[in-house]
Amino acid sequence: MLNIKDLHKSYDMGESSLHVLKGINLKVEKGEMVAIMGSSGSGKSTLLNIIGILDELDEGQYFLDGIEIKDLTEKKSANYRNKFLGFVFQSFNLINFKNALENVALPLYYQGLNRKDRLDKALFHLEKVGLANWASHMPNELSGGQKQRVAIARALAAEPKLLLADEPTGALDSNTSKEIMKFLQQLNDEGKTILIVTHEHDISLMCKRIVKLKDGIITEDKKIKQHKIK
Amino acid sequence: MSNMFRFLFDKDTWQELRESLTKNKLRTIITMIGVWWGILLLIGLLGSAKGIENKFSVQFGDYATNSVFIWGQTTSKAFKGFQQGRYPGLKLSQLEKIKNQVKGIKFLLPRNARDAQVVRGVQYDNFGISGDFPLLDEIQKKNLISGRFINQLDINDSKKVAVISDDVYKQLFAVDENAIGEFLKINDISFKVVGVFEQGDFDFGGDLHIPFTTFQKVYNQGDNIGWITVTGEQDFNIRQIEKDVKLALKNLNYVHPDDNRAFGSFNLGELFDRFEGFLKGMQFLTWFVGIATLIAGVFAIGNILLITVKERTKEIGIRRAIGATPFEIKRQIILESIFLTIIAGIFGIISGGWILIAMDFAYGSGPDSILINASVSIFVVFIAVIILVLFGSLIGLIPANRATSIKPIDALREE
């Protein structure tokens, strides 16, 4: 599903440059649920951005579903993001002037579906996250957990091959966090490949594999027994 | 192309447009004022200029505008044994010579005029009487209400007939009374009314026209003429004709060539040219001011969209993360720009139209009207709309490029 070979990334900081990722090798198979851990500055966000085709790598190779991601035009990378990837952010990033249903339908708009089809499909995914009754509510009328579920529904709407979650529980209390993680586990059980960036230990235990990052290199990569939420 | 079509007819496109514009209504409205005002100026001023032009051409009516009036005055220089202060005057017998000597004369029309008491029954008043040839009708089209103008037969037989103005008719006749064939007394001599005409604003001369020959006899004018109207041929400069005729007159009457007092004149063509120049200048100024205001207005819109884009950086980042291409982001912003300019422009066109209607209502009718049919052509409106679309899309490019120049990752990080 995902294959990263000897990935390097540095940022120009005026005269000096900051070497953020120093040779990452990572292989993720279909159906995995991986937690990428690390303190701030470890390079985990940069890695996620490169995996999410939001940023470009300097050196190395990155294959997504067998396709090498390299020197893409803005248009092409937008298409790949739309087709392959679903994003879930810490701060939800819903568009606040669109209701829940329209937010979920937005990736489908960029896929070129007509309005009726995309609203039907969006409602189906909203139902899946248990928020069908909240379809016409605006984001500011929803709780944090509900917002994140709408965001997950939006990430799923385009039927991506890979779900990328950047601190998905970072802005939620522990009960709601569990609820969201339980839902992600369900999705994973259904066969969805999920990558979660987190710095919370208990969240990482709910995944099937933990990859630890420190100072731009992978220090630990182990499969664990998943802590299932009931 | 079909993609663009679907984009324009998609409900979401317009919903997003509405959302981004109504987020800050006051700002959107203030933004639009510039363009609105520009178009309003353009429509209002061009319409007024057209109204003044219309009024002017109605006033001049069918008057041959390349005409000059010349009359006799007293000399200011002694010449060839004649003392200054002499009155050379105009002579009927000299006209043929002048016409032969000066190039470019189309018509040369002698006229005589004086005031006289006109009586009908117990009604009487003082009016201007002029002795005229049928040719007058060619130079200054008489707007006849009933009857006819003086004809050659009247001239040949020195008939005692009169063509009267509507003013004279109102003074001396009862409402709806038929004037044709009725008799009037001018200085105690009976004249038969053969026509009634409507007086125009630029009618120089009398309220009553009688045959030139009749005037000569009744008032004992002999060879003397009150004044002449000279009309030039199409390709000749009326100012040059004016000079040439005056010089010929001076020669014939032993007047010093540099004596500028001996003959007076009034050049209608010069006046008309000056007025046309003024109108052209006004139209140029209108376009200049209108377009400049429009450009300023369009820039204001571009500026505000730039601010809007800055505020929407995060939203744009989200859209790009979930698969919007830069083109899809750009076209939305350009659409907003075009939409704002066109809506503001349409309001400008409508309110400009209202102003023209109001002007027409206030000043556009009756004999004292300042403007007649103040209006702009559909063509001008069409041009204005084209300019708006063009400017709108050009200025929209600036914020649109700004929106997509930020990497989605930076946009998402923005708090």
XYZ file of C-alpha atoms in Angstrom:
645
model
C 0.000 0.000 0.000
C 2.670 2.405 1.099
C 6.390 2.105 0.559
C 8.914 4.732 1.571
C 12.603 4.225 0.829
C 15.398 6.320 2.317
C 13.363 9.490 2.571
C 15.121 12.782 3.292
C 13.583 16.165 3.834
C 15.081 19.445 4.941
C 13.745 22.954 5.181
C 15.648 26.086 4.303
C 15.958 28.358 7.290
C 17.556 31.317 5.608
C 21.268 30.554 5.505
C 21.250 27.255 7.283
C 18.936 24.372 6.531
C 17.025 22.172 8.932
C 17.347 18.456 8.202
C 14.002 17.143 9.426
C 13.817 13.623 8.003
C 17.082 11.738 7.757
C 16.462 8.534 5.863
C 13.061 7.060 6.611
C 12.184 3.544 5.480
C 8.589 2.558 6.005
C 6.355 -0.068 4.478
C 2.682 -0.264 5.284
C 0.484 -3.104 4.011
C -3.182 -2.935 3.193
C -5.408 -3.260 6.260
C -2.814 -2.052 8.758
C -3.500 0.455 11.499
C -0.281 2.275 12.279
C 0.452 4.805 14.984
C 3.314 7.180 14.212
C 4.640 8.516 17.495
C 7.152 11.072 18.452
C 7.575 14.280 20.381
C 7.196 17.609 18.677
C 10.127 18.257 16.346
C 10.631 14.581 15.674
C 9.497 15.023 12.103
C 6.220 13.120 12.323
C 4.101 15.935 10.899
C 6.523 16.393 8.018
C 6.329 12.684 7.290
C 2.555 12.802 7.338
C 2.535 15.804 4.986
C 4.761 13.977 2.528
C 2.627 10.845 2.752
C -0.416 13.085 2.253
C 1.141 14.629 -0.881
C 0.879 18.017 0.816
C 4.641 18.363 0.787
C 7.437 17.130 -1.453
C 10.345 14.914 -0.535
C 13.943 15.908 -1.237
C 15.544 12.483 -1.588
C 14.365 8.910 -1.657
C 11.305 7.274 -3.086
C 7.663 7.158 -2.127
C 5.216 4.682 -3.652
C 1.533 4.944 -2.946
C -0.491 1.935 -4.086
C 2.284 1.105 -6.517
C 2.525 4.582 -8.037
C 5.623 6.649 -7.457
C 4.814 10.077 -6.082
C 7.381 12.361 -7.656
C 7.490 15.759 -9.341
C 3.743 16.067 -9.545
C 1.990 19.147 -10.858
C -0.393 20.860 -8.465
C -3.270 19.522 -10.482
C -2.025 15.949 -10.428
C -1.290 15.986 -6.718
C -4.757 17.394 -6.074
C -6.203 14.499 -8.050
C -4.158 11.932 -6.128
C -5.128 13.453 -2.802
C -8.726 13.287 -3.855
C -8.555 9.694 -5.113
C -6.161 7.982 -2.702
C -6.216 9.876 0.566
C -8.625 10.845 3.278
C -7.529 13.433 5.830
C -8.630 13.769 9.428
C -7.185 16.764 11.286
C -6.797 17.630 14.924
C -8.807 20.808 14.537
C -11.435 19.054 12.365
C -11.093 21.653 9.587
C -14.717 21.635 8.610
C -15.908 24.510 6.436
C -18.073 26.430 8.821
C -20.537 27.889 6.352
C -21.494 24.463 5.045
C -23.711 22.053 6.952
C -22.562 18.562 7.929
C -23.886 16.916 4.785
C -22.325 19.505 2.453
C -18.986 19.185 4.225
C -19.022 15.441 3.660
C -20.030 15.981 0.028
C -17.196 18.416 -0.732
C -14.530 15.882 -1.888
C -17.167 14.415 -4.186
C -17.733 17.874 -5.660
C -14.081 17.930 -6.658
C -14.474 14.436 -8.081
C -17.030 15.893 -10.446
C -20.130 14.073 -9.212
C -23.438 15.834 -9.749
C -25.216 17.313 -6.781
C -27.781 14.588 -6.258
C -25.243 11.762 -6.407
C -22.835 13.434 -4.049
C -25.514 14.278 -1.486
C -26.779 10.696 -1.601
C -23.305 9.354 -1.123
C -22.524 11.880 1.607
C -25.652 10.921 3.497
C -24.629 7.283 3.315
C -21.287 8.080 4.944
C -22.861 10.381 7.480
C -25.151 7.515 8.417
C -22.084 5.336 8.858
C -20.676 7.706 11.484
C -24.115 7.829 13.102
C -24.896 11.446 12.307
C -27.599 11.119 9.648
C -29.958 13.077 11.882
C -27.477 15.928 12.087
C -27.058 16.286 8.345
C -28.492 19.800 8.126
C -26.658 21.138 11.179
C -23.847 23.618 10.822
C -20.431 22.754 12.330
C -20.862 25.268 15.161
C -23.984 23.396 16.263
C -22.038 20.166 16.731
C -19.924 18.896 19.640
C -16.215 18.199 19.193
C -16.778 14.460 18.839
C -19.533 15.031 16.313
C -17.323 17.399 14.321
C -14.577 14.815 14.184
C -17.033 12.178 13.046
C -18.233 14.505 10.283
C -14.581 15.009 9.328
C -14.086 11.224 9.233
C -17.196 10.847 7.101
C -15.772 13.494 4.775
C -12.438 11.632 4.613
C -14.294 8.426 3.786
C -16.680 9.920 1.248
C -14.140 9.836 -1.559
C -13.456 6.167 -0.694
C -9.728 6.643 -0.196
C -7.237 3.811 -0.059
C -5.480 5.361 2.903
C -6.876 7.300 5.846
C -4.449 9.810 7.367
C -5.251 11.125 10.825
C -3.170 13.899 12.348
C -3.737 13.877 16.118
C -7.413 13.009 15.602
C -8.127 13.004 19.331
C -5.915 15.931 20.223
C -8.786 18.328 20.761
C -11.171 15.870 22.421
C -11.774 14.699 26.004
C -10.892 11.108 26.884
C -14.405 9.688 26.517
C -14.888 11.243 23.108
C -11.371 10.188 22.145
C -12.280 6.600 22.895
C -15.451 6.914 20.887
C -13.511 8.196 17.858
C -10.807 5.552 18.209
C -13.447 2.861 18.490
C -14.875 4.072 15.238
C -11.479 4.072 13.545
C -10.929 0.525 14.779
C -14.226 -0.502 13.230
C -13.173 1.035 9.934
C -9.877 -0.823 10.131
C -11.738 -4.049 10.830
C -13.649 -3.457 7.627
C -10.294 -3.387 5.816
C -9.403 0.298 5.666
C -5.712 1.168 5.986
C -5.221 3.848 8.628
C -2.219 5.950 9.658
C -2.509 7.907 12.874
C -0.022 10.505 14.030
C -0.198 10.903 17.789
C 1.917 11.642 20.820
C -0.493 9.988 23.255
C 0.653 6.607 24.475
C -2.810 5.165 25.149
C -3.989 6.135 21.669
C -1.033 4.347 20.087
C -1.930 1.182 22.020
C -5.270 1.119 20.222
C -3.439 0.628 16.903
C -1.870 -2.558 15.559
C 1.617 -1.219 15.000
C 3.680 1.571 16.503
C 6.378 3.471 14.631
C 8.448 5.749 16.846
C 10.255 8.722 15.384
C 13.024 10.679 16.991
C 15.166 13.400 15.430
C 14.168 12.445 11.917
C 14.823 8.715 12.067
C 12.712 5.717 13.022
C 13.932 4.446 16.364
C 11.385 1.761 16.893
C 8.919 -0.140 14.691
C 6.913 -2.902 16.344
C 3.660 -4.742 15.925
C 1.580 -4.804 19.087
C -1.508 -6.528 20.334
C -4.256 -4.040 19.659
C -6.189 -2.720 22.633
C -9.750 -3.074 21.413
C -12.330 -0.641 22.747
C -15.604 -2.229 23.657
C -16.061 23.438 -21.713
C -18.874 21.210 -20.454
C -17.041 21.271 -17.165
C -17.243 25.066 -17.059
C -20.899 24.848 -17.957
C -21.598 22.524 -15.062
C -19.558 24.742 -12.771
C -21.761 27.734 -13.583
C -25.009 25.830 -13.121
C -24.047 24.000 -9.960
C -25.930 25.092 -6.884
C -22.790 24.774 -4.765
C -20.907 27.253 -6.927
C -23.447 29.943 -6.176
C -23.916 28.906 -2.587
C -20.187 29.326 -2.032
C -20.243 32.651 -3.801
C -23.107 33.798 -1.602
C -21.381 32.573 1.540
C -18.130 34.336 0.845
C -19.860 37.580 -0.159
C -22.433 37.717 2.627
C -19.876 36.949 5.326
C -19.185 40.661 5.437
C -22.133 42.351 3.763
C -21.163 45.934 4.503
C -17.727 45.421 3.029
C -19.164 43.798 -0.079
C -21.567 46.695 -0.596
C -18.920 49.368 -0.048
C -16.712 47.486 -2.495
C -19.384 47.651 -5.141
C -19.975 51.404 -4.778
C -16.941 52.287 -6.882
C -18.072 50.334 -9.905
C -21.669 51.398 -9.383
C -20.663 55.052 -9.341
C -18.475 54.680 -12.429
C -21.263 53.212 -14.505
C -23.760 55.686 -13.096
C -21.530 58.565 -14.169
C -21.035 57.066 -17.584
C -24.751 56.517 -18.212
C -25.883 59.758 -16.576
C -23.392 62.034 -18.303
C -23.569 60.393 -21.726
C -27.357 60.522 -21.506
C -27.320 64.222 -20.591
C -24.894 65.031 -23.387
C -27.189 63.232 -25.797
C -30.158 65.150 -24.380
C -28.438 68.514 -24.879
C -27.445 67.502 -28.397
C -31.026 66.497 -29.173
C -32.338 69.744 -27.739
C -29.878 71.711 -29.801
C -30.706 70.004 -33.057
C -34.403 70.535 -32.402
C -33.748 74.213 -31.677
C -31.810 74.706 -34.842
C -34.451 72.645 -36.526
C -33.888 72.529 -40.224
C -31.997 75.783 -40.216
C -29.056 75.558 -42.551
C -26.322 75.751 -39.927
C -23.619 76.941 -42.301
C -25.245 80.360 -42.542
C -24.175 83.877 -41.709
C -26.295 86.993 -41.280
C -24.888 90.318 -42.530
C -26.308 93.802 -42.079
C -25.231 97.380 -42.640
C -23.848 99.718 -39.957
C -21.986 103.028 -39.975
C -18.419 103.366 -41.242
C -15.564 104.025 -38.817
C -12.949 105.176 -41.314
C -12.864 107.935 -43.881
C -12.172 106.535 -47.363
C -12.035 107.853 -50.928
C -13.431 111.224 -50.014
C -16.201 109.870 -47.825
C -16.279 110.875 -44.202
C -16.554 108.347 -41.423
C -19.971 107.776 -39.844
C -21.643 107.146 -43.185
C -24.327 104.477 -43.535
C -23.529 102.434 -46.672
C -26.294 99.863 -46.109
C -27.105 96.910 -48.316
C -28.501 97.267 -51.798
C -30.652 94.775 -53.655
C -28.928 95.659 -56.906
C -25.512 94.619 -55.528
C -26.490 91.100 -54.576
C -26.022 89.548 -57.996
C -22.471 90.957 -58.177
C -21.612 89.639 -54.727
C -22.910 86.205 -55.590
C -20.701 86.187 -58.686
C -17.616 87.482 -56.875
C -17.628 85.207 -53.832
C -17.059 81.489 -54.183
C -19.118 78.919 -52.383
C -22.387 80.792 -51.910
C -25.386 78.487 -52.145
C -28.085 80.961 -51.239
C -28.040 84.701 -50.790
C -31.292 85.859 -49.345
C -32.251 89.506 -48.806
C -34.684 90.353 -46.033
C -36.405 93.428 -44.679
C -38.075 93.901 -41.349
C -39.778 96.438 -39.152
C -42.326 96.644 -36.385
C -45.892 97.521 -37.160
C -49.312 97.602 -35.586
C -51.491 94.707 -36.699
C -55.237 95.038 -36.291
C -58.110 92.625 -36.717
C -61.495 93.915 -35.722
C -61.086 95.244 -32.190
C -57.936 93.180 -31.495
C -54.554 94.742 -32.148
C -50.911 94.462 -31.139
C -47.403 95.310 -32.327
C -45.529 92.634 -34.256
C -42.404 92.273 -36.320
C -43.153 92.287 -40.042
C -40.632 90.889 -42.496
C -40.542 90.985 -46.258
C -39.356 87.626 -47.571
C -38.757 85.479 -50.613
C -39.994 81.867 -50.907
C -36.316 80.868 -50.599
C -36.493 81.532 -46.832
C -38.387 78.278 -46.522
C -35.306 76.462 -47.909
C -32.807 77.973 -45.503
C -35.025 78.018 -42.471
C -37.743 75.423 -42.869
C -41.021 76.949 -41.784
C -43.112 74.647 -39.654
C -46.534 75.358 -41.154
C -49.598 74.530 -39.093
C -51.997 75.402 -41.893
C -51.975 77.071 -45.290
C -48.824 77.813 -47.281
C -45.719 79.997 -47.306
C -45.117 82.932 -49.676
C -44.713 81.769 -53.288
C -43.222 83.245 -56.444
C -46.621 84.438 -57.663
C -46.990 86.565 -54.511
C -43.589 88.109 -55.266
C -44.298 88.755 -58.941
C -47.639 90.452 -58.288
C -46.637 92.077 -54.954
C -49.718 90.492 -53.423
C -51.002 91.663 -50.061
C -50.816 88.313 -48.332
C -49.307 87.360 -44.940
C -48.059 84.209 -43.262
C -48.530 84.628 -39.526
C -46.943 82.940 -36.503
C -48.940 80.947 -33.968
C -48.346 83.823 -31.553
C -50.086 86.294 -33.838
C -52.866 83.792 -34.399
C -53.437 83.426 -30.666
C -53.534 87.194 -30.153
C -55.895 88.034 -32.958
C -58.043 84.966 -33.513
C -60.476 83.033 -31.353
C -59.702 79.460 -30.343
C -60.211 77.040 -33.236
C -61.064 79.875 -35.596
C -59.916 79.336 -39.181
C -57.391 82.050 -40.027
C -56.774 81.166 -43.674
C -58.532 83.588 -45.979
C -59.227 86.088 -43.186
C -57.989 89.679 -43.421
C -55.674 91.673 -41.140
C -54.674 95.311 -41.231
C -50.966 96.082 -41.155
C -50.404 99.857 -40.938
C -54.000 100.261 -42.158
C -53.436 98.145 -45.269
C -55.449 94.946 -45.604
C -53.567 91.662 -45.946
C -55.034 88.237 -46.503
C -53.747 85.430 -44.232
C -52.497 82.492 -46.343
C -50.614 80.466 -43.753
C -49.945 79.949 -40.038
C -46.564 78.678 -38.845
C -45.131 77.556 -35.542
C -42.348 79.797 -34.326
C -39.029 78.054 -33.541
C -36.405 79.096 -30.995
C -33.977 80.299 -33.632
C -36.391 82.215 -35.839
C -34.671 85.466 -36.588
C -37.124 87.915 -37.963
C -40.765 88.469 -38.031
C -43.961 87.288 -36.591
C -45.584 87.996 -39.942
C -44.018 87.270 -43.306
C -45.213 89.253 -46.312
C -43.839 89.101 -49.880
C -40.525 90.951 -50.268
C -41.834 93.042 -53.138
C -44.944 94.009 -51.202
C -42.765 95.144 -48.285
C -40.656 97.214 -50.692
C -43.682 99.046 -51.995
C -45.623 99.483 -48.763
C -42.655 100.807 -46.829
C -41.026 102.551 -49.750
C -37.745 100.666 -49.395
C -36.594 100.946 -52.970
C -33.180 99.324 -53.337
C -32.501 99.076 -49.578
C -32.320 95.772 -47.699
C -32.399 95.214 -43.955
C -30.032 92.275 -43.906
C -28.920 89.260 -45.915
C -28.652 85.606 -45.019
C -25.770 83.864 -46.803
C -25.701 80.065 -46.870
C -22.531 78.300 -47.931
C -22.070 75.261 -50.121
C -21.245 72.038 -48.291
C -17.465 72.071 -48.830
C -16.850 75.751 -48.160
C -15.853 77.331 -44.877
C -18.583 79.695 -43.774
C -16.081 81.980 -41.997
C -14.200 82.509 -45.250
C -17.469 83.239 -47.052
C -18.347 85.770 -44.355
C -15.020 87.564 -44.888
C -15.296 87.477 -48.682
C -18.845 88.811 -48.770
C -17.955 91.649 -46.406
C -14.923 92.550 -48.482
C -17.026 92.552 -51.668
C -19.567 94.790 -49.962
C -16.838 97.190 -48.861
C -15.486 97.361 -52.413
C -18.873 98.077 -53.920
C -19.699 100.757 -51.370
C -16.344 102.614 -51.171
C -15.613 101.470 -47.646
C -12.052 101.096 -46.335
C -11.074 97.366 -46.509
C -9.974 97.465 -42.843
C -13.185 99.110 -41.661
C -14.677 96.469 -39.416
C -17.660 98.537 -38.312
C -19.304 99.182 -41.660
C -20.973 95.785 -41.860
C -22.103 93.693 -38.913
C -22.550 89.957 -38.973
C -23.558 86.958 -36.973
C -22.110 83.618 -37.966
C -24.443 80.751 -37.150
C -22.013 78.148 -38.494
C -19.281 79.316 -36.125
C -21.645 79.113 -33.179
C -22.739 75.675 -34.262
C -19.152 74.455 -34.649
C -18.261 75.759 -31.238
C -21.223 73.982 -29.734
C -20.427 70.742 -31.477
C -16.873 70.997 -30.168
C -18.225 71.526 -26.686
C -20.431 68.454 -27.003
C -17.545 66.347 -28.259
C -15.377 67.542 -25.376
C -18.119 66.718 -22.936
C -18.498 63.232 -24.350
C -14.760 62.639 -24.218
C -14.637 63.867 -20.636
C -17.549 61.613 -19.752
C -15.852 58.528 -21.147
C -12.589 59.489 -19.512
C -14.076 60.149 -16.081
C -16.420 57.161 -16.341
C -13.741 54.674 -17.335
C -11.259 56.043 -14.793
C -13.834 55.764 -12.015
C -14.663 52.291 -13.244
C -11.036 51.222 -13.093
C -10.717 52.612 -9.577
C -13.887 50.741 -8.613
C -12.666 47.490 -10.102
C -9.382 47.855 -8.239
C -11.318 48.282 -5.014
C -13.052 44.996 -5.736
C -9.744 43.272 -6.448
C -8.339 44.669 -3.228
C -11.231 43.458 -1.125
C -11.078 40.014 -2.713
C -7.408 39.894 -1.830
C -8.319 40.493 1.800
C -11.067 37.897 1.556
C -8.603 35.381 0.160
C -6.252 36.079 3.053
C -9.074 35.424 5.491
C -10.017 32.251 3.678
C -6.480 30.848 3.505
C -7.342 27.985 5.808
C -10.564 27.146 4.028
C -8.710 27.120 0.718
C -6.105 24.844 2.301
C -8.816 22.406 3.406
C -10.315 22.381 -0.065
C -6.959 21.655 -1.613
C -6.228 18.898 0.905
C -9.429 17.133 -0.086
C -8.685 17.436 -3.771
C -9.476 20.860 -5.209
C -7.094 21.723 -8.051
C -5.589 25.233 -8.220
C -7.765 25.902 -11.252
C -10.904 25.021 -9.317
C -9.908 27.456 -6.571
C -9.033 30.204 -9.039
C -12.194 30.067 -11.087
C -14.301 30.427 -7.966
C -12.499 33.636 -6.986
C -12.597 35.020 -10.519
C -16.299 34.254 -10.630
C -16.732 36.255 -7.432
C -14.882 39.163 -8.995
C -16.925 39.102 -12.198
C -20.120 38.643 -10.233
C -19.402 41.667 -8.026
C -18.481 43.927 -10.949
C -21.480 42.883 -13.011
C -23.994 43.237 -10.173
C -22.552 46.647 -9.270
C -22.556 47.568 -12.956
C -26.166 46.509 -13.451
C -27.203 48.589 -10.447
C -25.247 51.468 -11.991
C -26.995 51.041 -15.335
C -30.413 50.857 -13.675
C -29.864 53.854 -11.400
C -28.278 55.786 -14.285
C -31.430 55.027 -16.261
C -33.558 56.308 -13.384
C -31.585 59.523 -13.286
C -32.136 59.995 -17.012
C -35.864 59.329 -16.550
C -35.956 61.819 -13.649
C -34.089 64.419 -15.738
C -36.459 63.847 -18.619
C -39.384 64.267 -16.247
C -38.013 67.465 -14.684
C -36.407 69.196 -17.658
C -37.316 67.170 -20.709
C -40.658 68.545 -21.843
C -42.351 71.799 -22.695
C -40.930 74.794 -24.570
C -38.380 75.534 -21.803
C -36.892 72.030 -21.831
C -33.122 71.838 -21.353
C -32.710 68.279 -22.587
C -34.724 66.273 -25.034
C -34.833 62.484 -24.848
C -31.742 62.179 -22.640
C -30.717 58.585 -23.291
C -27.863 56.178 -24.002
C -27.877 53.605 -26.741
C -28.028 49.870 -26.065
C -24.622 49.762 -27.727
C -23.075 51.922 -24.982
C -24.660 49.761 -22.287
C -23.371 46.660 -24.053
C -19.845 48.096 -24.229
C -20.030 48.997 -20.546
C -21.023 45.436 -19.596
C -18.232 43.958 -21.746
C -15.728 46.274 -20.056
C -17.031 45.198 -16.658
C -16.641 41.483 -17.419
C -13.180 42.089 -18.800
C -11.998 44.226 -15.878
C -13.670 41.911 -13.385
C -11.900 38.818 -14.640
C -8.555 40.587 -15.014
C -8.598 41.984 -11.505
C -9.869 38.651 -10.156
C -6.663 37.024 -11.378
C -4.653 38.805 -8.685
C -6.437 37.379 -5.624
C -6.916 34.065 -7.446
C -3.189 33.657 -7.968
C -2.558 34.710 -4.426
C -4.976 32.024 -3.192
C -3.159 29.226 -4.992
C 0.376 30.482 -4.460
C 0.224 29.366 -0.825
C 1.022 25.698 -0.381
C -1.899 23.769 1.074
C 0.259 22.700 3.980
C 1.053 26.310 4.932
C -2.578 27.216 4.497
C -3.670 24.472 6.855
C -1.151 25.512 9.478
C -2.512 29.040 9.511
C -4.473 29.737 12.641
